[in-house]
Amino acid sequence: MGFTFPKNEKLKSKKLIDQLFREGKGITSFPIKIIYLKTPLSKEVKFQAGVTVAKRNFKSAVDRNRIKRLLRESYRLNKPLIFNNMEGNFAFLILYLGKEMPTYLEIEQSMLGVFQKILNHVNNEKRP
C-alpha cells in the first residue's frame, strides 16, 4: 500500500455513509474525529475514506476545500504506517471539528494521534 489515494479508496456510497453514522465508532483527537466501521468491501480495496468539513464553521467553500485537501493529504501520507498493521476491511469518515483554519502540521499531528487510537482500539477488540 503506497502513498496514493486512488478513486476506489474514496468513500462515496450513500448507504455506507449512512451506516457509518448509525453503527460506526467515533474516535477524536481534536480537531479531527474519525468514524470507522468494519465492513465488507470489494476484494481489491481494504479501506475507503471520505472527508468532511462543517459548513456551519466555515461558510466559504474555498476554506472548506482547503481543509479537506489538507485532511486528504495527511491521510494519504500516513495511512501506510497505520493500516499495514490492521486486519479486515474498514470504512472511514474523517470530520474536521475545529473552528479556525488549521496548518498542515496541526492536521498531521491530530491524524497520527487518531490513527494510533484506532489501531489500539481495533487490536484490543481482537483479544479475548
PDB file of N, CA, C and O in Angstrom, residues 42-85:
ATOM      1  N   SER A  42     -15.076  -4.526  -1.502  1.00  0.00           N
ATOM      2  CA  SER A  42     -14.607  -5.363  -2.604  1.00  0.00           C
ATOM      3  C   SER A  42     -13.184  -5.844  -2.314  1.00  0.00           C
ATOM      4  O   SER A  42     -12.456  -5.255  -1.526  1.00  0.00           O
ATOM      5  N   LYS A  43     -12.801  -6.924  -2.966  1.00  0.00           N
ATOM      6  CA  LYS A  43     -11.522  -7.573  -2.676  1.00  0.00           C
ATOM      7  C   LYS A  43     -10.298  -6.711  -3.000  1.00  0.00           C
ATOM      8  O   LYS A  43      -9.265  -6.850  -2.382  1.00  0.00           O
ATOM      9  N   GLU A  44     -10.406  -5.816  -3.984  1.00  0.00           N
ATOM     10  CA  GLU A  44      -9.217  -5.069  -4.381  1.00  0.00           C
ATOM     11  C   GLU A  44      -8.907  -3.886  -3.477  1.00  0.00           C
ATOM     12  O   GLU A  44      -7.865  -3.270  -3.605  1.00  0.00           O
ATOM     13  N   VAL A  45      -9.791  -3.557  -2.532  1.00  0.00           N
ATOM     14  CA  VAL A  45      -9.546  -2.409  -1.650  1.00  0.00           C
ATOM     15  C   VAL A  45      -9.828  -2.807  -0.198  1.00  0.00           C
ATOM     16  O   VAL A  45     -10.813  -3.466   0.084  1.00  0.00           O
ATOM     17  N   LYS A  46      -8.899  -2.428   0.708  1.00  0.00           N
ATOM     18  CA  LYS A  46      -9.068  -2.742   2.136  1.00  0.00           C
ATOM     19  C   LYS A  46      -9.761  -1.630   2.900  1.00  0.00           C
ATOM     20  O   LYS A  46     -10.429  -1.877   3.884  1.00  0.00           O
ATOM     21  N   PHE A  47      -9.567  -0.374   2.451  1.00  0.00           N
ATOM     22  CA  PHE A  47     -10.101   0.772   3.175  1.00  0.00           C
ATOM     23  C   PHE A  47     -10.755   1.739   2.209  1.00  0.00           C
ATOM     24  O   PHE A  47     -10.291   1.894   1.083  1.00  0.00           O
ATOM     25  N   GLN A  48     -11.814   2.387   2.685  1.00  0.00           N
ATOM     26  CA  GLN A  48     -12.395   3.508   1.962  1.00  0.00           C
ATOM     27  C   GLN A  48     -12.511   4.654   2.943  1.00  0.00           C
ATOM     28  O   GLN A  48     -12.887   4.442   4.093  1.00  0.00           O
ATOM     29  N   ALA A  49     -12.187   5.847   2.477  1.00  0.00           N
ATOM     30  CA  ALA A  49     -12.214   7.010   3.365  1.00  0.00           C
ATOM     31  C   ALA A  49     -12.857   8.197   2.665  1.00  0.00           C
ATOM     32  O   ALA A  49     -12.725   8.363   1.451  1.00  0.00           O
ATOM     33  N   GLY A  50     -13.545   9.000   3.461  1.00  0.00           N
ATOM     34  CA  GLY A  50     -14.123  10.247   2.989  1.00  0.00           C
ATOM     35  C   GLY A  50     -13.792  11.338   3.985  1.00  0.00           C
ATOM     36  O   GLY A  50     -13.515  11.054   5.152  1.00  0.00           O
ATOM     37  N   VAL A  51     -13.816  12.591   3.537  1.00  0.00           N
ATOM     38  CA  VAL A  51     -13.525  13.711   4.432  1.00  0.00           C
ATOM     39  C   VAL A  51     -14.677  14.705   4.372  1.00  0.00           C
ATOM     40  O   VAL A  51     -15.348  14.828   3.344  1.00  0.00           O
ATOM     41  N   THR A  52     -14.903  15.399   5.473  1.00  0.00           N
ATOM     42  CA  THR A  52     -15.956  16.406   5.516  1.00  0.00           C
ATOM     43  C   THR A  52     -15.593  17.512   6.496  1.00  0.00           C
ATOM     44  O   THR A  52     -14.913  17.289   7.489  1.00  0.00           O
ATOM     45  N   VAL A  53     -16.054  18.724   6.155  1.00  0.00           N
ATOM     46  CA  VAL A  53     -15.852  19.909   6.987  1.00  0.00           C
ATOM     47  C   VAL A  53     -17.214  20.589   7.107  1.00  0.00           C
ATOM     48  O   VAL A  53     -17.920  20.755   6.112  1.00  0.00           O
ATOM     49  N   ALA A  54     -17.580  20.985   8.329  1.00  0.00           N
ATOM     50  CA  ALA A  54     -18.896  21.563   8.573  1.00  0.00           C
ATOM     51  C   ALA A  54     -19.049  22.935   7.919  1.00  0.00           C
ATOM     52  O   ALA A  54     -18.216  23.826   8.113  1.00  0.00           O
ATOM     53  N   LYS A  55     -20.127  23.098   7.185  1.00  0.00           N
ATOM     54  CA  LYS A  55     -20.438  24.384   6.573  1.00  0.00           C
ATOM     55  C   LYS A  55     -20.784  25.414   7.645  1.00  0.00           C
ATOM     56  O   LYS A  55     -20.593  26.609   7.467  1.00  0.00           O
ATOM     57  N   ARG A  56     -21.270  24.924   8.774  1.00  0.00           N
ATOM     58  CA  ARG A  56     -21.613  25.806   9.897  1.00  0.00           C
ATOM     59  C   ARG A  56     -20.384  26.567  10.398  1.00  0.00           C
ATOM     60  O   ARG A  56     -20.476  27.726  10.792  1.00  0.00           O
ATOM     61  N   ASN A  57     -19.222  25.895  10.411  1.00  0.00           N
ATOM     62  CA  ASN A  57     -17.998  26.516  10.926  1.00  0.00           C
ATOM     63  C   ASN A  57     -17.227  27.295   9.866  1.00  0.00           C
ATOM     64  O   ASN A  57     -16.478  28.210  10.199  1.00  0.00           O
ATOM     65  N   PHE A  58     -17.353  26.889   8.607  1.00  0.00           N
ATOM     66  CA  PHE A  58     -16.630  27.544   7.513  1.00  0.00           C
ATOM     67  C   PHE A  58     -17.613  27.837   6.388  1.00  0.00           C
ATOM     68  O   PHE A  58     -17.945  26.961   5.596  1.00  0.00           O
ATOM     69  N   LYS A  59     -18.072  29.084   6.343  1.00  0.00           N
ATOM     70  CA  LYS A  59     -19.078  29.477   5.351  1.00  0.00           C
ATOM     71  C   LYS A  59     -18.512  29.457   3.928  1.00  0.00           C
ATOM     72  O   LYS A  59     -19.216  29.147   2.984  1.00  0.00           O
ATOM     73  N   SER A  60     -17.243  29.786   3.793  1.00  0.00           N
ATOM     74  CA  SER A  60     -16.623  29.887   2.475  1.00  0.00           C
ATOM     75  C   SER A  60     -16.223  28.505   1.953  1.00  0.00           C
ATOM     76  O   SER A  60     -15.498  27.754   2.616  1.00  0.00           O
ATOM     77  N   ALA A  61     -16.665  28.175   0.740  1.00  0.00           N
ATOM     78  CA  ALA A  61     -16.312  26.894   0.127  1.00  0.00           C
ATOM     79  C   ALA A  61     -14.804  26.780  -0.086  1.00  0.00           C
ATOM     80  O   ALA A  61     -14.250  25.687   0.008  1.00  0.00           O
ATOM     81  N   VAL A  62     -14.155  27.907  -0.339  1.00  0.00           N
ATOM     82  CA  VAL A  62     -12.703  27.903  -0.537  1.00  0.00           C
ATOM     83  C   VAL A  62     -11.999  27.398   0.725  1.00  0.00           C
ATOM     84  O   VAL A  62     -11.077  26.573   0.654  1.00  0.00           O
ATOM     85  N   ASP A  63     -12.442  27.871   1.892  1.00  0.00           N
ATOM     86  CA  ASP A  63     -11.847  27.432   3.155  1.00  0.00           C
ATOM     87  C   ASP A  63     -12.128  25.950   3.409  1.00  0.00           C
ATOM     88  O   ASP A  63     -11.239  25.199   3.820  1.00  0.00           O
ATOM     89  N   ARG A  64     -13.372  25.518   3.184  1.00  0.00           N
ATOM     90  CA  ARG A  64     -13.719  24.107   3.386  1.00  0.00           C
ATOM     91  C   ARG A  64     -12.892  23.207   2.474  1.00  0.00           C
ATOM     92  O   ARG A  64     -12.378  22.173   2.909  1.00  0.00           O
ATOM     93  N   ASN A  65     -12.745  23.613   1.230  1.00  0.00           N
ATOM     94  CA  ASN A  65     -11.979  22.796   0.280  1.00  0.00           C
ATOM     95  C   ASN A  65     -10.507  22.724   0.666  1.00  0.00           C
ATOM     96  O   ASN A  65      -9.876  21.683   0.512  1.00  0.00           O
ATOM     97  N   ARG A  66      -9.948  23.814   1.178  1.00  0.00           N
ATOM     98  CA  ARG A  66      -8.546  23.792   1.611  1.00  0.00           C
ATOM     99  C   ARG A  66      -8.355  22.813   2.772  1.00  0.00           C
ATOM    100  O   ARG A  66      -7.410  22.029   2.791  1.00  0.00           O
ATOM    101  N   ILE A  67      -9.270  22.839   3.738  1.00  0.00           N
ATOM    102  CA  ILE A  67      -9.164  21.933   4.882  1.00  0.00           C
ATOM    103  C   ILE A  67      -9.320  20.486   4.423  1.00  0.00           C
ATOM    104  O   ILE A  67      -8.582  19.606   4.859  1.00  0.00           O
ATOM    105  N   LYS A  68     -10.259  20.244   3.517  1.00  0.00           N
ATOM    106  CA  LYS A  68     -10.435  18.878   3.002  1.00  0.00           C
ATOM    107  C   LYS A  68      -9.188  18.410   2.268  1.00  0.00           C
ATOM    108  O   LYS A  68      -8.789  17.249   2.396  1.00  0.00           O
ATOM    109  N   ARG A  69      -8.556  19.313   1.536  1.00  0.00           N
ATOM    110  CA  ARG A  69      -7.322  18.963   0.835  1.00  0.00           C
ATOM    111  C   ARG A  69      -6.223  18.601   1.834  1.00  0.00           C
ATOM    112  O   ARG A  69      -5.486  17.619   1.645  1.00  0.00           O
ATOM    113  N   LEU A  70      -6.116  19.363   2.926  1.00  0.00           N
ATOM    114  CA  LEU A  70      -5.124  19.057   3.968  1.00  0.00           C
ATOM    115  C   LEU A  70      -5.424  17.700   4.627  1.00  0.00           C
ATOM    116  O   LEU A  70      -4.512  16.921   4.909  1.00  0.00           O
ATOM    117  N   LEU A  71      -6.701  17.430   4.889  1.00  0.00           N
ATOM    118  CA  LEU A  71      -7.087  16.156   5.504  1.00  0.00           C
ATOM    119  C   LEU A  71      -6.743  14.977   4.590  1.00  0.00           C
ATOM    120  O   LEU A  71      -6.189  13.972   5.046  1.00  0.00           O
ATOM    121  N   ARG A  72      -7.062  15.092   3.307  1.00  0.00           N
ATOM    122  CA  ARG A  72      -6.761  14.015   2.360  1.00  0.00           C
ATOM    123  C   ARG A  72      -5.260  13.798   2.233  1.00  0.00           C
ATOM    124  O   ARG A  72      -4.794  12.653   2.173  1.00  0.00           O
ATOM    125  N   GLU A  73      -4.495  14.889   2.209  1.00  0.00           N
ATOM    126  CA  GLU A  73      -3.042  14.778   2.091  1.00  0.00           C
ATOM    127  C   GLU A  73      -2.451  14.079   3.319  1.00  0.00           C
ATOM    128  O   GLU A  73      -1.606  13.197   3.203  1.00  0.00           O
ATOM    129  N   SER A  74      -2.896  14.456   4.495  1.00  0.00           N
ATOM    130  CA  SER A  74      -2.402  13.831   5.714  1.00  0.00           C
ATOM    131  C   SER A  74      -2.791  12.352   5.760  1.00  0.00           C
ATOM    132  O   SER A  74      -1.984  11.499   6.130  1.00  0.00           O
ATOM    133  N   TYR A  75      -4.022  12.038   5.384  1.00  0.00           N
ATOM    134  CA  TYR A  75      -4.468  10.639   5.324  1.00  0.00           C
ATOM    135  C   TYR A  75      -3.593   9.850   4.353  1.00  0.00           C
ATOM    136  O   TYR A  75      -3.100   8.776   4.670  1.00  0.00           O
ATOM    137  N   ARG A  76      -3.392  10.403   3.164  1.00  0.00           N
ATOM    138  CA  ARG A  76      -2.642   9.717   2.116  1.00  0.00           C
ATOM    139  C   ARG A  76      -1.208   9.413   2.542  1.00  0.00           C
ATOM    140  O   ARG A  76      -0.699   8.319   2.307  1.00  0.00           O
ATOM    141  N   LEU A  77      -0.553  10.368   3.208  1.00  0.00           N
ATOM    142  CA  LEU A  77       0.848  10.181   3.571  1.00  0.00           C
ATOM    143  C   LEU A  77       1.034   9.284   4.789  1.00  0.00           C
ATOM    144  O   LEU A  77       2.089   8.676   4.957  1.00  0.00           O
ATOM    145  N   ASN A  78       0.026   9.203   5.663  1.00  0.00           N
ATOM    146  CA  ASN A  78       0.197   8.454   6.907  1.00  0.00           C
ATOM    147  C   ASN A  78      -0.513   7.109   6.941  1.00  0.00           C
ATOM    148  O   ASN A  78      -0.312   6.343   7.865  1.00  0.00           O
ATOM    149  N   LYS A  79      -1.320   6.787   5.952  1.00  0.00           N
ATOM    150  CA  LYS A  79      -2.062   5.534   6.001  1.00  0.00           C
ATOM    151  C   LYS A  79      -1.183   4.276   5.978  1.00  0.00           C
ATOM    152  O   LYS A  79      -1.504   3.318   6.666  1.00  0.00           O
ATOM    153  N   PRO A  80      -0.044   4.240   5.263  1.00  0.00           N
ATOM    154  CA  PRO A  80       0.752   3.011   5.295  1.00  0.00           C
ATOM    155  C   PRO A  80       1.313   2.689   6.686  1.00  0.00           C
ATOM    156  O   PRO A  80       1.441   1.524   7.044  1.00  0.00           O
ATOM    157  N   LEU A  81       1.642   3.720   7.466  1.00  0.00           N
ATOM    158  CA  LEU A  81       2.197   3.491   8.800  1.00  0.00           C
ATOM    159  C   LEU A  81       1.217   2.739   9.690  1.00  0.00           C
ATOM    160  O   LEU A  81       1.598   1.888  10.488  1.00  0.00           O
ATOM    161  N   ILE A  82      -0.054   3.058   9.555  1.00  0.00           N
ATOM    162  CA  ILE A  82      -1.059   2.514  10.454  1.00  0.00           C
ATOM    163  C   ILE A  82      -1.753   1.296   9.866  1.00  0.00           C
ATOM    164  O   ILE A  82      -1.845   0.248  10.494  1.00  0.00           O
ATOM    165  N   PHE A  83      -2.228   1.402   8.640  1.00  0.00           N
ATOM    166  CA  PHE A  83      -3.131   0.384   8.120  1.00  0.00           C
ATOM    167  C   PHE A  83      -2.437  -0.885   7.669  1.00  0.00           C
ATOM    168  O   PHE A  83      -3.101  -1.885   7.424  1.00  0.00           O
ATOM    169  N   ASN A  84      -1.120  -0.878   7.546  1.00  0.00           N
ATOM    170  CA  ASN A  84      -0.417  -2.128   7.270  1.00  0.00           C
ATOM    171  C   ASN A  84      -0.451  -3.038   8.494  1.00  0.00           C
ATOM    172  O   ASN A  84      -0.139  -4.219   8.403  1.00  0.00           O
ATOM    173  N   ASN A  85      -0.838  -2.487   9.653  1.00  0.00           N
ATOM    174  CA  ASN A  85      -0.885  -3.257  10.901  1.00  0.00           C
ATOM    175  C   ASN A  85      -2.305  -3.675  11.270  1.00  0.00           C
ATOM    176  O   ASN A  85      -2.526  -4.162  12.365  1.00  0.00           O
TER     177      ASN A  85
END
